[in-house]
Amino acid sequence: NTDQFERLAELMVEAADDPSTRVVVLTGEGRAFSAGADLSGTPPARADYKYGFPGMVEVIIDFPKPFIVAANGLGVGVGATILGLADMAFMAESARLRCPFSALGLTAEACSTYTFSRLMGPQKAARFLLGAEWWDAAACKEAGLALDVFPDAEFLDRVMAFARDLAAWPMPSLIETKGLLMAPHREAMHRANREENEALARLRGGAANVEAMKAFREKREPNFANL
């Protein structure tokens, strides 16, 4: 997973510097959008990552061009929270999202403690981030997390048509306007990213996280009664 985060960060940096790239659309391959990060506490395969997960989030926060997320299927963990980092997010009708952090003895990430409250309001954000519930595409649109929902069969075509229309406008205008939209939020998003990762470091490998991972391996419900 860290390899994927590293590569996405590298591609976003390249896209920011490439004058031929005007809009970035992030989607998934196959039936799922993203299964999320490896939250089991397994150490990364390498120690020389330039970005890793926290750095990937920083790159997206600072990305100057329009960034569209197209959730084509199931999104878990960062597969859900990354919608909050998008300038616009779309979902296929069959797509569902879940933030399983409470069920894993962990906490939220990818600035979602900030972006979800801003997009959905504090109560809906709290329900989604604390409750570990599955939300379907209609619920995500109603809450303000997704801009629109398209039928599965035409989903990517509809999103790409929107992206092409957006890319037809003058790039300086798009960049300046996005910069103004982000200006009141960028510093707060970077702070949320730092604080969330500090909280994850405190909880990862803790008693609740260990119980959640053990229960998953043993195919049983976790017992958090004394935690």
Short mmCIF file of C-alpha atoms in Angstrom, two decimals:
data_model
loop_
_atom_site.label_atom_id
_atom_site.label_comp_id
_atom_site.label_asym_id
_atom_site.label_seq_id
_atom_site.Cartn_x
_atom_site.Cartn_y
_atom_site.Cartn_z
CA ASN A 1 0.00 0.00 0.00
CA THR A 2 2.77 2.44 0.81
CA ASP A 3 4.18 1.77 -2.65
CA GLN A 4 0.85 2.85 -4.13
CA PHE A 5 0.72 6.00 -2.00
CA GLU A 6 4.27 6.82 -3.04
CA ARG A 7 3.47 6.34 -6.71
CA LEU A 8 0.29 8.42 -6.54
CA ALA A 9 2.23 11.25 -4.91
CA GLU A 10 4.90 11.05 -7.62
CA LEU A 11 2.27 11.13 -10.38
CA MET A 12 0.51 14.11 -8.79
CA VAL A 13 3.80 16.03 -8.60
CA GLU A 14 4.48 15.20 -12.24
CA ALA A 15 0.96 16.27 -13.24
CA ALA A 16 1.34 19.57 -11.41
CA ASP A 17 4.46 20.37 -13.44
CA ASP A 18 3.21 19.02 -16.78
CA PRO A 19 1.56 21.76 -18.88
CA SER A 20 -0.26 19.13 -20.94
CA THR A 21 -2.09 17.87 -17.83
CA ARG A 22 -5.00 20.16 -17.04
CA VAL A 23 -7.28 18.02 -14.84
CA VAL A 24 -6.53 14.84 -12.86
CA VAL A 25 -9.16 12.12 -12.44
CA LEU A 26 -8.50 9.38 -9.88
CA THR A 27 -10.51 6.16 -10.19
CA GLY A 28 -10.09 2.46 -9.51
CA GLU A 29 -9.54 -0.62 -11.61
CA GLY A 30 -12.06 -3.43 -11.64
CA ARG A 31 -15.12 -3.50 -9.40
CA ALA A 32 -13.58 -1.76 -6.37
CA PHE A 33 -12.40 1.80 -5.98
CA SER A 34 -9.96 1.29 -3.10
CA ALA A 35 -9.69 -1.20 -0.26
CA GLY A 36 -7.80 1.37 1.81
CA ALA A 37 -4.48 1.33 3.60
CA ASP A 38 -2.87 -1.59 5.39
CA LEU A 39 -3.95 -0.77 8.94
CA SER A 40 -2.66 -3.94 10.55
CA GLY A 41 0.56 -2.40 11.78
CA THR A 42 2.73 -4.26 9.26
CA PRO A 43 5.93 -2.25 8.68
CA PRO A 44 6.39 -0.76 5.20
CA ALA A 45 8.47 -2.72 2.72
CA ARG A 46 10.97 0.12 2.38
CA ALA A 47 12.43 2.78 4.63
CA ASP A 48 13.33 5.26 1.90
CA TYR A 49 9.92 6.56 0.85
CA LYS A 50 9.94 10.24 -0.03
CA TYR A 51 6.22 10.71 0.52
CA GLY A 52 4.49 7.69 2.02
CA PHE A 53 0.90 8.14 3.12
CA PRO A 54 1.26 11.47 4.97
CA GLY A 55 3.29 12.95 2.12
CA MET A 56 0.77 11.79 -0.46
CA VAL A 57 -1.95 13.67 1.40
CA GLU A 58 0.27 16.78 1.53
CA VAL A 59 0.83 16.59 -2.23
CA ILE A 60 -2.91 16.38 -2.88
CA ILE A 61 -3.63 19.30 -0.56
CA ASP A 62 -1.12 21.44 -2.46
CA PHE A 63 -2.04 20.19 -5.95
CA PRO A 64 -2.79 23.36 -7.96
CA LYS A 65 -4.99 21.93 -10.71
CA PRO A 66 -8.52 20.49 -10.57
CA PHE A 67 -8.54 17.07 -8.87
CA ILE A 68 -11.55 14.82 -9.42
CA VAL A 69 -12.21 11.55 -7.59
CA ALA A 70 -14.36 8.98 -9.40
CA ALA A 71 -15.37 6.26 -6.94
CA ASN A 72 -16.36 3.42 -9.25
CA GLY A 73 -16.96 0.81 -6.54
CA LEU A 74 -16.32 -0.02 -2.90
CA GLY A 75 -14.12 2.43 -1.02
CA VAL A 76 -12.78 1.62 2.45
CA GLY A 77 -10.58 3.80 4.66
CA VAL A 78 -8.59 6.11 2.41
CA GLY A 79 -10.87 4.90 -0.39
CA ALA A 80 -13.54 6.94 1.39
CA THR A 81 -11.56 9.75 3.00
CA ILE A 82 -9.84 10.74 -0.24
CA LEU A 83 -13.19 12.04 -1.51
CA GLY A 84 -12.80 14.86 0.99
CA LEU A 85 -9.54 15.89 -0.68
CA ALA A 86 -11.12 16.18 -4.12
CA ASP A 87 -12.30 19.40 -5.71
CA MET A 88 -15.22 17.33 -6.97
CA ALA A 89 -16.12 13.71 -6.27
CA PHE A 90 -18.44 11.43 -8.23
CA MET A 91 -19.73 7.96 -7.36
CA ALA A 92 -21.13 5.08 -9.37
CA GLU A 93 -24.63 3.98 -8.32
CA SER A 94 -23.34 0.71 -6.87
CA ALA A 95 -20.43 2.31 -5.01
CA ARG A 96 -20.35 2.23 -1.22
CA LEU A 97 -17.97 3.80 1.25
CA ARG A 98 -16.89 2.95 4.78
CA CYS A 99 -14.56 4.51 7.34
CA PRO A 100 -13.76 1.49 9.54
CA PHE A 101 -11.40 3.25 11.93
CA SER A 102 -13.40 2.73 15.14
CA ALA A 103 -13.83 -0.95 14.28
CA LEU A 104 -10.05 -1.22 13.91
CA GLY A 105 -9.15 0.60 17.11
CA LEU A 106 -7.70 3.46 15.08
CA THR A 107 -8.61 6.99 14.10
CA ALA A 108 -9.47 8.84 10.91
CA GLU A 109 -6.93 9.99 8.29
CA ALA A 110 -6.41 11.96 5.07
CA CYS A 111 -7.69 15.19 6.69
CA SER A 112 -11.17 13.69 7.00
CA THR A 113 -11.63 15.08 10.51
CA TYR A 114 -11.51 18.48 8.83
CA THR A 115 -12.83 17.93 5.31
CA PHE A 116 -15.84 15.81 6.25
CA SER A 117 -17.09 18.35 8.79
CA ARG A 118 -16.69 21.09 6.19
CA LEU A 119 -18.52 19.13 3.50
CA MET A 120 -21.20 17.35 5.53
CA GLY A 121 -21.51 19.28 8.76
CA PRO A 122 -20.21 18.06 12.12
CA GLN A 123 -22.97 15.60 12.99
CA LYS A 124 -22.97 13.67 9.71
CA ALA A 125 -19.18 13.70 9.71
CA ALA A 126 -19.14 12.31 13.23
CA ARG A 127 -21.60 9.57 12.32
CA PHE A 128 -19.60 8.52 9.26
CA LEU A 129 -16.18 8.66 10.93
CA LEU A 130 -17.17 7.24 14.32
CA GLY A 131 -19.85 4.74 13.34
CA ALA A 132 -17.89 2.57 10.87
CA GLU A 133 -21.07 2.33 8.77
CA TRP A 134 -21.39 1.56 5.08
CA TRP A 135 -22.86 4.49 3.14
CA ASP A 136 -24.21 4.01 -0.35
CA ALA A 137 -23.75 6.50 -3.17
CA ALA A 138 -27.13 8.16 -2.63
CA ALA A 139 -26.35 8.76 1.05
CA CYS A 140 -22.94 10.21 0.19
CA LYS A 141 -24.48 12.59 -2.33
CA GLU A 142 -27.21 13.63 0.10
CA ALA A 143 -24.59 14.30 2.78
CA GLY A 144 -22.47 16.44 0.44
CA LEU A 145 -19.52 14.08 0.11
CA ALA A 146 -20.24 13.31 -3.56
CA LEU A 147 -21.23 15.91 -6.13
CA ASP A 148 -23.20 13.48 -8.30
CA VAL A 149 -23.98 9.81 -8.86
CA PHE A 150 -24.02 8.17 -12.30
CA PRO A 151 -25.20 4.73 -13.49
CA ASP A 152 -22.45 2.12 -13.39
CA ALA A 153 -22.52 1.38 -17.12
CA GLU A 154 -21.80 4.98 -18.07
CA PHE A 155 -20.00 6.14 -14.96
CA LEU A 156 -16.47 6.73 -16.20
CA ASP A 157 -17.68 8.13 -19.54
CA ARG A 158 -19.80 10.70 -17.68
CA VAL A 159 -16.97 11.66 -15.35
CA MET A 160 -14.44 11.97 -18.18
CA ALA A 161 -16.85 14.08 -20.23
CA PHE A 162 -17.16 16.43 -17.26
CA ALA A 163 -13.38 16.52 -16.87
CA ARG A 164 -12.86 17.31 -20.56
CA ASP A 165 -15.36 20.17 -20.36
CA LEU A 166 -13.54 21.52 -17.32
CA ALA A 167 -10.14 21.17 -18.99
CA ALA A 168 -11.32 23.29 -21.92
CA TRP A 169 -11.28 26.43 -19.79
CA PRO A 170 -8.11 28.57 -19.44
CA MET A 171 -5.62 26.93 -17.10
CA PRO A 172 -4.57 30.17 -15.33
CA SER A 173 -8.21 30.80 -14.45
CA LEU A 174 -8.71 27.29 -13.09
CA ILE A 175 -5.53 27.44 -11.03
CA GLU A 176 -6.18 30.89 -9.59
CA THR A 177 -9.78 30.09 -8.70
CA LYS A 178 -8.86 26.78 -7.08
CA GLY A 179 -6.14 28.56 -5.13
CA LEU A 180 -8.66 31.05 -3.81
CA LEU A 181 -11.10 28.28 -2.91
CA MET A 182 -8.38 26.42 -1.02
CA ALA A 183 -6.75 29.41 0.67
CA PRO A 184 -8.97 29.42 3.79
CA HIS A 185 -8.51 25.67 4.27
CA ARG A 186 -5.03 24.60 3.19
CA GLU A 187 -3.21 25.34 6.47
CA ALA A 188 -5.96 23.68 8.50
CA MET A 189 -5.82 20.61 6.25
CA HIS A 190 -2.06 20.28 6.68
CA ARG A 191 -2.51 20.57 10.44
CA ALA A 192 -5.26 17.93 10.42
CA ASN A 193 -3.03 15.61 8.39
CA ARG A 194 -0.20 15.94 10.91
CA GLU A 195 -2.44 15.49 13.93
CA GLU A 196 -4.29 12.52 12.45
CA ASN A 197 -1.04 10.73 11.67
CA GLU A 198 0.24 11.41 15.19
CA ALA A 199 -2.99 9.93 16.56
CA LEU A 200 -2.69 6.90 14.29
CA ALA A 201 0.85 6.34 15.55
CA ARG A 202 -0.42 6.42 19.14
CA LEU A 203 -3.22 3.92 18.48
CA ARG A 204 -1.58 1.56 15.99
CA GLY A 205 -0.45 -1.55 17.84
CA GLY A 206 -2.49 -0.61 20.90
CA ALA A 207 -4.82 -3.00 22.70
CA ALA A 208 -7.91 -2.15 20.64
CA ASN A 209 -6.04 -2.34 17.35
CA VAL A 210 -4.46 -5.67 18.31
CA GLU A 211 -7.87 -7.08 19.30
CA ALA A 212 -9.42 -5.89 16.03
CA MET A 213 -6.68 -7.49 13.94
CA LYS A 214 -6.81 -10.72 15.96
CA ALA A 215 -10.58 -10.91 15.57
CA PHE A 216 -10.26 -10.37 11.82
CA ARG A 217 -7.76 -13.21 11.50
CA GLU A 218 -9.93 -15.47 13.66
CA LYS A 219 -13.11 -14.54 11.74
CA ARG A 220 -15.00 -13.33 14.81
CA GLU A 221 -16.40 -10.11 16.18
CA PRO A 222 -13.89 -8.07 18.22
CA ASN A 223 -14.43 -7.68 21.95
CA PHE A 224 -13.86 -4.06 22.95
CA ALA A 225 -15.76 -4.36 26.25
CA ASN A 226 -12.78 -3.44 28.44
CA LEU A 227 -11.13 -1.09 25.97
#
